[in-house]
Amino acid sequence: MEFAELIKTPRVDGVVLHRPFLPTVEGTLCLTGHHLILSSRQDNTEELWLLHSNIDAIEKRFIGSLGTIIVKCKDLRIIQLDIPGMEECLNIASSIEALSTLDSVSLMYPFFYRPMFEVIEDGWHLFSPEEAFKDLESMTDEWRLSEVNKDFTVCPSYPSLVTVPKDIDDDTLCKAAAFRHGGRFPVLSYYHKKNGMVMMRAGQPLTGTNGRRCKEDEKLINATLRAGKRGYIIDTRTIAVAQQAKARGGGFEQEANYPQWRRIHKAIERSNILQESLIKLVEACNDQSNSMDRWLSKLEASNWQSHVKEILTTACLAAQCIDRSGASVLVHGTEGTDSTLQVTSLAQIILEPACRTIRGFQALVEREWLQAGHPFQQRCAQSAYSNGKPRSEAPVFLLFLDCVWQILRQFPCSFQFNEHFLITLFEHAYASQFGTFLGNSAAESRVKLKLSRKTVSLWSWVNRPQELERFVNPLYEPNSLVIWPSVAPQSLLLWEGVFLRWNRSTKFLDEAYEEMVHIIEYNKELQNKVNSLRRQLAQLETEDSPLQTP
Amino acid sequence: MEHIRLPKVERVQLLDRGSSRRAQVGTLYLTASHTIFVDNETEVCSEIWVLHSLVCNVEKQSVTAFGYPLLIQCKNFQVIQLIIPQENDCNDVLMSLLRLSRAKRYEELYCFSFKPNIDKAERDQAWDFIDLRAEYSRMGVPNKLWHVSPINREYRVCDTYPTDLFVPKSATLPVIVGSSKFRSRGRFPTLSYYCKETQVTICRSSQPLSGFSARCLEDEQMLEAIMKSNPGSRFMYVVDTRPKLNAMANRATGKGYESEDNYTNIKFQFIGIENIHVMRNSQQKLIEVSDLRSPSMGEFLLGLENSDWLKHIQTILTAGKFISKAVAEEGVSVLVHCSDGWDRTAQVCSVACILLDPYYRTLKGFMGTYLCDRMAFPYRYSHLDEDPKEVSPVIDQFLECVWQLMEQFPCAFEYNERFLISIHNHIHSCQYGNFVCNSEKERKDLGIREKTHSLWPHMWKNKSDFVNPLFRPDHSQTQGVLRPLTTPYCFKFWRGLYNHFDRGLHPRQSVLDCLMAVKEETQQLEELLAVCEQKLAALGKEHANSLCVKRHSINHRQTLWAEPAHLSSANSPQDYTGGILSTGPKDWPVQQRETESTELSLFGDATKSSDPDNSDQESGVADFSCHSSSGGDSFPSEDSVKDADSDEAAFNTA
């Protein structure tokens, strides 16, 4: 097997492991094809099982013949391994480096992982476009499911089935696709039952410098408007950036050609800037020697919170156009696979109560991220410790989760899931035994990689009752309203659960969470007791007085 | 009364700073104690009541098309913006408020005219609610090492100290007198906290008058006596909470700090808490930051950094941690002082107490610390129209330290954030006599006990509002010493206080409220369960009916917390657009071609807001800071509701 060549030293004894908040452990270090394992060979001591794919970067140091490897993980944890023997240390380091940067997707752990649990409900078949369309059909007959992309030739990053206006034929779709970046012609993202308004998403129009237009594209999006109604186009880029895109063949919808639409530009940054921001933020959080001034100025300079605010604001704007102004909305940026998806998915969290359930959120991630062609493989190839020049890594999905967390903080009773669920998704997007986040598009993951046959879906695991329990928000009470978050800086907090997770103990916060669960469980227990006693009483009463009538 | 130039102004506009919503139009009333704005337009009568004593600044702003704007800023960080149609009226309101909000004599303060409906016996009882001696005896003094010294009877030695002071038994009267003469304002070292289990103490004083070389044998003996009263340790810490530079500068004026050469067995330590002038500026900057209208994230964070406020909070908490560590872990007694020993000293000692002793993390205990620490050894409040340079935010900082601790230890405190904010409000409003004056002597001279009321029984009565649902006396977090982290990222901006009145900035659902409701329901269920069990045992049929009645008194949880009406009142969109959605139709280039009315309702926010569809979600939004009899969480209303009698009277006379 290929891995053996990469593992120069499979085993080293006497290795000392340092981890945040845990006592140091001395034991044997083993490298396997997918894991770095440290075992103390004693009972009751925790061992380390670290996926190579979770390793973001390593550093090595030597003091005499004692080597130290600092392992920086994609989940932001930093661990230290003291390895006796220079050669062993160098071998281990180079093996880790090689194993954590495997190019071939098919060598990834999900293809080797065999679940230790019985898959009751296969997550690969939970959320199909057909199912989603059935829901839509029950509300409106203005849309149809098109198979124009069935072999992924019209748009390689779209799924094989997309929802489009009923009156638009596949031919028109193909022409519109030719006019949109990456062939991403406008498709339905969300239907707002309350007033029948819709949200669509697309890639940028390829107007170029000479202002090309495409009648089919115009026809396609106009078909989503009711008679006499108008819509908004939310371009996630600033007008300046959108202007520059023209030089590279991109552009934006000209007012003259889209008279029924009003264009609004927002300022969500592009992926390389977001990646830089993540690196700076994590650097600030990890620097324990910061003075207060330095901490605040680094936090500010990282711009992370600004990105959160901008993304959330744009999503709120889209939701407001739909729910308050009663207008349909088309969202796009450049490719339509990053900021566009942040906006459309967050807007749905705001508007649609179903997206705030665990199952609904999975469906949302599946629909608006996985099937919508967010390139997870590329974006999550590296995390905050990547020091090389970023290629296409970017914390786009992490920012989305951060925004969801912000809304969750503001509406702590309106979500069925808790913070832990969001953190779990973050971890699995970057490194996982499950195949859900592998690949860059539906075409790649479903067809080329055959993920659904060869790997286990994250949802198959998450939805097991034993796991689900840990993700349920005890405060949840379904809230059918639209939830409007505050986007003021005072209202947006640093997501400590992710960014400070390994820097300070959460013992007291965890205790508070347990106490909260306890309070609510106890209440439920009492309710059940009272109800059962009541039933007993009622029974005894009727037995006692069969003749009495009220 | 004579200060009210104009009791009533009609057609005044009240601007809601938080949103672009239309201004309310109503009538402004000035009474002896309150400024009242009554909205005439809405059907539900909404009112805002603002105590004059809470007003810290009134400012006339430049004229607008609608009239003359008046900005009223309050000590509880409420900001009210009015537009008065006539300039004369505006000036009159301004002059009246300027005078009314600045009491020249203590007797003008609201607590002297505040007359809740309770009799004299009740009032006396209320003042005895917290008993200083009982507090000390809980700590374990007097005992064989510490006793109450008669030395300050009739405030002979130090008029800013109370009469009852604990000192080591081994310190003779001449030693104490000598020490007091060697200390700024006569504030000799005296007991602040005594740890029963270990006999370790925290004492406090003012700075010694050491200058560059002066010594005082009695003062040295005094410290020796304190050190020796802790048999477990061979030395003590002397903590000067000032920055070293400030303390050194004081030597030039004949004051200064203890030299380790002269005082045997002391370890001297500077803490570096800045003086009240620095703190005041810092807080001013912080308030400006919290007042920014739709700031960018960068503006906000830079403003926060530039204010230095969190740095000061960090320093204070670090100081408290140092002292609590000395006491709890090293078993070493500590003497704390700054310059006069009433600002930073009291602040740091209080923080140390909160960290050390779980008792101070209970409601009763907090009120106790309050009495011991701040009434007997007061902070300098700014209730009178004094030199603004003496105004100090030390108490705000103390409350904030407690809040920061609550964030780190969510189960450790019996009281909640609301309690702290409520106390903050009461400290500044002077409705109750507890926080008035700067010394026991002053309080006696003014007859505070006889003429004003005590806050504590009032708060105790409403304690269900102030209890932290996560607190459990037997929880591990509740026990023992708190060891907080003081890394910078552990400190957060206190939105709950500084943006208290900007309700749009707060979480729209409150975990606190939910858990309180659940616990209340749990309590009802427990009672019901007991009844059921009884019934079942007795099997008495006639009881069954009363059970049915009881059943209805149990609210389903959903109605208790996620009540849609409650939620929707705070649940409306902010301005996410920068005005894009509210711009008029004419901004639309295509507008001309289309017909009017559909557009208007489509893109004009103004017409949209009257849409009945939306009204359910928007309703109540404008009432965030308003007087409403149902509200218990917004302070002006709380005050005015509870004291409806006197307010009513004042209102009528006006």
PDB file of C-alpha atoms in Angstrom, chain A residues 191-403:
ATOM      1  CA  TYR A 191     -39.270  30.142  -1.692  1.00  0.00           C
ATOM      2  CA  HIS A 192     -40.854  32.322   1.002  1.00  0.00           C
ATOM      3  CA  LYS A 193     -44.181  30.719   1.715  1.00  0.00           C
ATOM      4  CA  LYS A 194     -45.537  33.735   3.564  1.00  0.00           C
ATOM      5  CA  ASN A 195     -45.692  35.959   0.490  1.00  0.00           C
ATOM      6  CA  GLY A 196     -44.522  33.819  -2.417  1.00  0.00           C
ATOM      7  CA  MET A 197     -41.335  35.814  -2.913  1.00  0.00           C
ATOM      8  CA  VAL A 198     -38.197  33.955  -3.907  1.00  0.00           C
ATOM      9  CA  MET A 199     -34.464  34.078  -3.542  1.00  0.00           C
ATOM     10  CA  MET A 200     -32.306  32.952  -6.434  1.00  0.00           C
ATOM     11  CA  ARG A 201     -28.576  32.634  -6.816  1.00  0.00           C
ATOM     12  CA  ALA A 202     -26.224  32.632  -9.762  1.00  0.00           C
ATOM     13  CA  GLY A 203     -22.714  33.413 -10.913  1.00  0.00           C
ATOM     14  CA  GLN A 204     -21.867  36.910 -12.145  1.00  0.00           C
ATOM     15  CA  PRO A 205     -23.137  37.812 -15.618  1.00  0.00           C
ATOM     16  CA  LEU A 206     -20.411  37.789 -18.239  1.00  0.00           C
ATOM     17  CA  THR A 207     -21.055  41.269 -19.561  1.00  0.00           C
ATOM     18  CA  GLY A 208     -17.397  42.047 -20.130  1.00  0.00           C
ATOM     19  CA  THR A 209     -16.174  45.493 -21.024  1.00  0.00           C
ATOM     20  CA  ASN A 210     -18.489  45.913 -23.982  1.00  0.00           C
ATOM     21  CA  GLY A 211     -21.644  45.344 -21.999  1.00  0.00           C
ATOM     22  CA  ARG A 212     -22.780  42.054 -23.466  1.00  0.00           C
ATOM     23  CA  ARG A 213     -26.349  41.143 -22.751  1.00  0.00           C
ATOM     24  CA  CYS A 214     -28.296  37.931 -22.852  1.00  0.00           C
ATOM     25  CA  LYS A 215     -32.030  38.024 -23.533  1.00  0.00           C
ATOM     26  CA  GLU A 216     -32.462  34.530 -22.159  1.00  0.00           C
ATOM     27  CA  ASP A 217     -30.862  35.467 -18.886  1.00  0.00           C
ATOM     28  CA  GLU A 218     -33.145  38.493 -18.623  1.00  0.00           C
ATOM     29  CA  LYS A 219     -36.114  36.384 -19.482  1.00  0.00           C
ATOM     30  CA  LEU A 220     -35.137  33.787 -16.929  1.00  0.00           C
ATOM     31  CA  ILE A 221     -34.936  36.111 -13.985  1.00  0.00           C
ATOM     32  CA  ASN A 222     -37.899  38.203 -15.056  1.00  0.00           C
ATOM     33  CA  ALA A 223     -39.944  35.043 -15.080  1.00  0.00           C
ATOM     34  CA  THR A 224     -39.551  34.926 -11.325  1.00  0.00           C
ATOM     35  CA  LEU A 225     -41.322  38.241 -10.840  1.00  0.00           C
ATOM     36  CA  ARG A 226     -45.054  38.552 -10.458  1.00  0.00           C
ATOM     37  CA  ALA A 227     -46.787  40.899 -12.849  1.00  0.00           C
ATOM     38  CA  GLY A 228     -45.921  44.517 -12.101  1.00  0.00           C
ATOM     39  CA  LYS A 229     -43.508  43.522  -9.349  1.00  0.00           C
ATOM     40  CA  ARG A 230     -39.838  44.252  -9.112  1.00  0.00           C
ATOM     41  CA  GLY A 231     -36.897  42.554  -7.585  1.00  0.00           C
ATOM     42  CA  TYR A 232     -33.519  43.198  -6.071  1.00  0.00           C
ATOM     43  CA  ILE A 233     -30.185  41.956  -7.282  1.00  0.00           C
ATOM     44  CA  ILE A 234     -27.778  41.716  -4.385  1.00  0.00           C
ATOM     45  CA  ASP A 235     -24.225  41.764  -5.665  1.00  0.00           C
ATOM     46  CA  THR A 236     -22.008  40.725  -2.750  1.00  0.00           C
ATOM     47  CA  ARG A 237     -19.130  42.758  -4.168  1.00  0.00           C
ATOM     48  CA  THR A 238     -18.579  46.498  -4.009  1.00  0.00           C
ATOM     49  CA  ILE A 239     -19.349  48.383  -7.176  1.00  0.00           C
ATOM     50  CA  ALA A 240     -15.625  48.970  -7.678  1.00  0.00           C
ATOM     51  CA  VAL A 241     -14.811  45.272  -7.512  1.00  0.00           C
ATOM     52  CA  ALA A 242     -17.720  44.484  -9.799  1.00  0.00           C
ATOM     53  CA  GLN A 243     -16.473  47.077 -12.275  1.00  0.00           C
ATOM     54  CA  GLN A 244     -13.013  45.553 -12.256  1.00  0.00           C
ATOM     55  CA  ALA A 245     -14.509  42.157 -12.954  1.00  0.00           C
ATOM     56  CA  LYS A 246     -15.620  43.435 -16.347  1.00  0.00           C
ATOM     57  CA  ALA A 247     -12.035  43.503 -17.527  1.00  0.00           C
ATOM     58  CA  ARG A 248     -11.838  39.781 -16.896  1.00  0.00           C
ATOM     59  CA  GLY A 249     -15.047  39.110 -18.747  1.00  0.00           C
ATOM     60  CA  GLY A 250     -17.328  39.292 -15.741  1.00  0.00           C
ATOM     61  CA  GLY A 251     -19.507  42.148 -14.644  1.00  0.00           C
ATOM     62  CA  PHE A 252     -22.938  42.956 -13.326  1.00  0.00           C
ATOM     63  CA  GLU A 253     -26.461  43.450 -14.594  1.00  0.00           C
ATOM     64  CA  GLN A 254     -26.911  46.758 -16.398  1.00  0.00           C
ATOM     65  CA  GLU A 255     -29.974  48.742 -15.318  1.00  0.00           C
ATOM     66  CA  ALA A 256     -30.973  49.264 -18.938  1.00  0.00           C
ATOM     67  CA  ASN A 257     -31.218  45.546 -19.559  1.00  0.00           C
ATOM     68  CA  TYR A 258     -32.803  44.659 -16.246  1.00  0.00           C
ATOM     69  CA  PRO A 259     -35.282  47.489 -15.706  1.00  0.00           C
ATOM     70  CA  GLN A 260     -37.378  45.531 -13.287  1.00  0.00           C
ATOM     71  CA  TRP A 261     -34.455  44.952 -10.979  1.00  0.00           C
ATOM     72  CA  ARG A 262     -32.611  47.148  -8.583  1.00  0.00           C
ATOM     73  CA  ARG A 263     -29.004  46.290  -7.902  1.00  0.00           C
ATOM     74  CA  ILE A 264     -27.467  46.653  -4.443  1.00  0.00           C
ATOM     75  CA  HIS A 265     -23.757  46.221  -3.873  1.00  0.00           C
ATOM     76  CA  LYS A 266     -22.380  44.953  -0.588  1.00  0.00           C
ATOM     77  CA  ALA A 267     -18.791  44.376   0.440  1.00  0.00           C
ATOM     78  CA  ILE A 268     -18.141  40.766   1.301  1.00  0.00           C
ATOM     79  CA  GLU A 269     -14.480  40.087   0.822  1.00  0.00           C
ATOM     80  CA  ARG A 270     -12.999  37.495  -1.463  1.00  0.00           C
ATOM     81  CA  SER A 271     -11.545  34.255  -0.243  1.00  0.00           C
ATOM     82  CA  ASN A 272      -7.858  35.120   0.022  1.00  0.00           C
ATOM     83  CA  ILE A 273      -8.653  38.109   2.210  1.00  0.00           C
ATOM     84  CA  LEU A 274     -10.829  35.952   4.443  1.00  0.00           C
ATOM     85  CA  GLN A 275      -8.039  33.409   4.802  1.00  0.00           C
ATOM     86  CA  GLU A 276      -5.596  36.111   5.812  1.00  0.00           C
ATOM     87  CA  SER A 277      -8.131  37.358   8.315  1.00  0.00           C
ATOM     88  CA  LEU A 278      -8.475  33.918   9.887  1.00  0.00           C
ATOM     89  CA  ILE A 279      -4.720  33.544  10.194  1.00  0.00           C
ATOM     90  CA  LYS A 280      -4.434  36.918  11.927  1.00  0.00           C
ATOM     91  CA  LEU A 281      -7.328  36.245  14.257  1.00  0.00           C
ATOM     92  CA  VAL A 282      -6.003  32.899  15.400  1.00  0.00           C
ATOM     93  CA  GLU A 283      -2.560  34.355  15.834  1.00  0.00           C
ATOM     94  CA  ALA A 284      -4.051  37.050  18.103  1.00  0.00           C
ATOM     95  CA  CYS A 285      -6.041  34.518  20.109  1.00  0.00           C
ATOM     96  CA  ASN A 286      -3.031  32.265  20.624  1.00  0.00           C
ATOM     97  CA  ASP A 287      -0.680  34.970  21.796  1.00  0.00           C
ATOM     98  CA  GLN A 288      -1.001  34.719  25.566  1.00  0.00           C
ATOM     99  CA  SER A 289       1.471  37.526  26.151  1.00  0.00           C
ATOM    100  CA  ASN A 290      -0.762  40.152  24.637  1.00  0.00           C
ATOM    101  CA  SER A 291      -1.497  43.261  26.633  1.00  0.00           C
ATOM    102  CA  MET A 292      -5.068  44.475  26.478  1.00  0.00           C
ATOM    103  CA  ASP A 293      -4.124  47.099  23.898  1.00  0.00           C
ATOM    104  CA  ARG A 294      -2.361  44.632  21.694  1.00  0.00           C
ATOM    105  CA  TRP A 295      -5.173  42.119  21.951  1.00  0.00           C
ATOM    106  CA  LEU A 296      -7.849  44.603  20.941  1.00  0.00           C
ATOM    107  CA  SER A 297      -5.777  46.100  18.187  1.00  0.00           C
ATOM    108  CA  LYS A 298      -4.913  42.667  16.779  1.00  0.00           C
ATOM    109  CA  LEU A 299      -8.536  41.608  17.005  1.00  0.00           C
ATOM    110  CA  GLU A 300      -9.473  44.728  15.109  1.00  0.00           C
ATOM    111  CA  ALA A 301      -6.682  44.340  12.580  1.00  0.00           C
ATOM    112  CA  SER A 302      -7.695  40.766  11.817  1.00  0.00           C
ATOM    113  CA  ASN A 303     -10.986  42.168  10.473  1.00  0.00           C
ATOM    114  CA  TRP A 304     -12.687  38.861  11.249  1.00  0.00           C
ATOM    115  CA  GLN A 305     -15.527  40.483  13.135  1.00  0.00           C
ATOM    116  CA  SER A 306     -15.982  42.974  10.292  1.00  0.00           C
ATOM    117  CA  HIS A 307     -16.425  40.088   7.875  1.00  0.00           C
ATOM    118  CA  VAL A 308     -18.993  38.521  10.181  1.00  0.00           C
ATOM    119  CA  LYS A 309     -20.849  41.809  10.351  1.00  0.00           C
ATOM    120  CA  GLU A 310     -20.781  42.352   6.603  1.00  0.00           C
ATOM    121  CA  ILE A 311     -21.965  38.851   5.750  1.00  0.00           C
ATOM    122  CA  LEU A 312     -24.707  38.941   8.332  1.00  0.00           C
ATOM    123  CA  THR A 313     -25.824  42.386   7.210  1.00  0.00           C
ATOM    124  CA  THR A 314     -26.042  41.266   3.604  1.00  0.00           C
ATOM    125  CA  ALA A 315     -28.057  38.203   4.570  1.00  0.00           C
ATOM    126  CA  CYS A 316     -30.393  40.385   6.642  1.00  0.00           C
ATOM    127  CA  LEU A 317     -30.775  42.709   3.701  1.00  0.00           C
ATOM    128  CA  ALA A 318     -31.746  39.841   1.415  1.00  0.00           C
ATOM    129  CA  ALA A 319     -34.217  38.592   4.016  1.00  0.00           C
ATOM    130  CA  GLN A 320     -35.610  42.072   4.465  1.00  0.00           C
ATOM    131  CA  CYS A 321     -36.148  42.530   0.727  1.00  0.00           C
ATOM    132  CA  ILE A 322     -38.097  39.300   0.649  1.00  0.00           C
ATOM    133  CA  ASP A 323     -40.081  39.479   3.866  1.00  0.00           C
ATOM    134  CA  ARG A 324     -40.552  43.203   4.364  1.00  0.00           C
ATOM    135  CA  SER A 325     -40.385  44.753   0.943  1.00  0.00           C
ATOM    136  CA  GLY A 326     -42.163  41.792  -0.626  1.00  0.00           C
ATOM    137  CA  ALA A 327     -39.669  41.552  -3.444  1.00  0.00           C
ATOM    138  CA  SER A 328     -37.818  38.670  -5.009  1.00  0.00           C
ATOM    139  CA  VAL A 329     -34.069  38.623  -4.805  1.00  0.00           C
ATOM    140  CA  LEU A 330     -31.201  37.375  -6.934  1.00  0.00           C
ATOM    141  CA  VAL A 331     -27.883  36.986  -5.107  1.00  0.00           C
ATOM    142  CA  HIS A 332     -24.503  36.645  -6.736  1.00  0.00           C
ATOM    143  CA  GLY A 333     -20.881  37.634  -6.310  1.00  0.00           C
ATOM    144  CA  THR A 334     -18.225  36.504  -8.714  1.00  0.00           C
ATOM    145  CA  GLU A 335     -18.321  32.713  -8.957  1.00  0.00           C
ATOM    146  CA  GLY A 336     -21.480  32.369  -6.925  1.00  0.00           C
ATOM    147  CA  THR A 337     -19.965  29.592  -4.819  1.00  0.00           C
ATOM    148  CA  ASP A 338     -18.780  31.489  -1.747  1.00  0.00           C
ATOM    149  CA  SER A 339     -20.216  34.789  -0.545  1.00  0.00           C
ATOM    150  CA  THR A 340     -23.371  34.056  -2.508  1.00  0.00           C
ATOM    151  CA  LEU A 341     -23.959  30.890  -0.522  1.00  0.00           C
ATOM    152  CA  GLN A 342     -23.187  32.590   2.763  1.00  0.00           C
ATOM    153  CA  VAL A 343     -25.897  35.113   2.026  1.00  0.00           C
ATOM    154  CA  THR A 344     -28.550  32.758   0.687  1.00  0.00           C
ATOM    155  CA  SER A 345     -28.111  30.224   3.471  1.00  0.00           C
ATOM    156  CA  LEU A 346     -28.094  32.793   6.270  1.00  0.00           C
ATOM    157  CA  ALA A 347     -31.127  34.532   4.838  1.00  0.00           C
ATOM    158  CA  GLN A 348     -32.947  31.221   5.085  1.00  0.00           C
ATOM    159  CA  ILE A 349     -31.941  30.803   8.713  1.00  0.00           C
ATOM    160  CA  ILE A 350     -33.492  34.196   9.351  1.00  0.00           C
ATOM    161  CA  LEU A 351     -36.642  33.609   7.342  1.00  0.00           C
ATOM    162  CA  GLU A 352     -37.399  29.931   7.605  1.00  0.00           C
ATOM    163  CA  PRO A 353     -37.998  28.285  10.990  1.00  0.00           C
ATOM    164  CA  ALA A 354     -37.384  24.823   9.520  1.00  0.00           C
ATOM    165  CA  CYS A 355     -33.740  25.726   8.868  1.00  0.00           C
ATOM    166  CA  ARG A 356     -33.300  26.217  12.597  1.00  0.00           C
ATOM    167  CA  THR A 357     -33.934  22.568  13.370  1.00  0.00           C
ATOM    168  CA  ILE A 358     -31.156  19.999  13.310  1.00  0.00           C
ATOM    169  CA  ARG A 359     -32.586  18.180  10.327  1.00  0.00           C
ATOM    170  CA  GLY A 360     -33.465  21.404   8.567  1.00  0.00           C
ATOM    171  CA  PHE A 361     -29.985  22.760   9.068  1.00  0.00           C
ATOM    172  CA  GLN A 362     -28.486  19.602   7.605  1.00  0.00           C
ATOM    173  CA  ALA A 363     -30.786  20.017   4.636  1.00  0.00           C
ATOM    174  CA  LEU A 364     -29.689  23.627   4.316  1.00  0.00           C
ATOM    175  CA  VAL A 365     -25.990  22.716   4.355  1.00  0.00           C
ATOM    176  CA  GLU A 366     -26.678  19.941   1.900  1.00  0.00           C
ATOM    177  CA  ARG A 367     -28.730  22.170  -0.447  1.00  0.00           C
ATOM    178  CA  GLU A 368     -27.002  25.530  -0.213  1.00  0.00           C
ATOM    179  CA  TRP A 369     -23.423  24.374   0.254  1.00  0.00           C
ATOM    180  CA  LEU A 370     -22.754  20.826  -0.860  1.00  0.00           C
ATOM    181  CA  GLN A 371     -25.113  20.567  -3.795  1.00  0.00           C
ATOM    182  CA  ALA A 372     -24.730  24.240  -4.606  1.00  0.00           C
ATOM    183  CA  GLY A 373     -21.102  23.599  -5.372  1.00  0.00           C
ATOM    184  CA  HIS A 374     -19.098  25.208  -2.616  1.00  0.00           C
ATOM    185  CA  PRO A 375     -15.569  23.871  -3.228  1.00  0.00           C
ATOM    186  CA  PHE A 376     -15.039  22.403   0.251  1.00  0.00           C
ATOM    187  CA  GLN A 377     -11.984  20.435  -0.742  1.00  0.00           C
ATOM    188  CA  GLN A 378     -10.163  23.529  -1.920  1.00  0.00           C
ATOM    189  CA  ARG A 379     -11.434  25.918   0.718  1.00  0.00           C
ATOM    190  CA  CYS A 380     -10.720  23.608   3.648  1.00  0.00           C
ATOM    191  CA  ALA A 381      -7.387  22.247   2.437  1.00  0.00           C
ATOM    192  CA  GLN A 382      -5.675  24.450   4.973  1.00  0.00           C
ATOM    193  CA  SER A 383      -6.799  26.255   8.081  1.00  0.00           C
ATOM    194  CA  ALA A 384      -5.371  29.074  10.208  1.00  0.00           C
ATOM    195  CA  TYR A 385      -1.810  27.767  10.456  1.00  0.00           C
ATOM    196  CA  SER A 386      -1.127  27.594   6.761  1.00  0.00           C
ATOM    197  CA  ASN A 387       1.921  29.721   6.251  1.00  0.00           C
ATOM    198  CA  GLY A 388       2.487  29.246   2.586  1.00  0.00           C
ATOM    199  CA  LYS A 389       0.905  31.453   0.008  1.00  0.00           C
ATOM    200  CA  PRO A 390      -2.795  30.698   0.126  1.00  0.00           C
ATOM    201  CA  ARG A 391      -4.021  29.027  -3.009  1.00  0.00           C
ATOM    202  CA  SER A 392      -7.746  28.717  -2.780  1.00  0.00           C
ATOM    203  CA  GLU A 393      -8.157  28.071   0.937  1.00  0.00           C
ATOM    204  CA  ALA A 394     -10.679  30.252   2.691  1.00  0.00           C
ATOM    205  CA  PRO A 395     -12.800  30.023   5.823  1.00  0.00           C
ATOM    206  CA  VAL A 396     -15.988  30.725   3.896  1.00  0.00           C
ATOM    207  CA  PHE A 397     -17.964  27.969   5.580  1.00  0.00           C
ATOM    208  CA  LEU A 398     -16.493  28.773   8.991  1.00  0.00           C
ATOM    209  CA  LEU A 399     -17.658  32.368   8.600  1.00  0.00           C
ATOM    210  CA  PHE A 400     -21.119  31.099   7.773  1.00  0.00           C
ATOM    211  CA  LEU A 401     -21.099  28.973  10.932  1.00  0.00           C
ATOM    212  CA  ASP A 402     -19.844  31.941  12.927  1.00  0.00           C
ATOM    213  CA  CYS A 403     -22.765  34.025  11.635  1.00  0.00           C
TER     214      CYS A 403
END
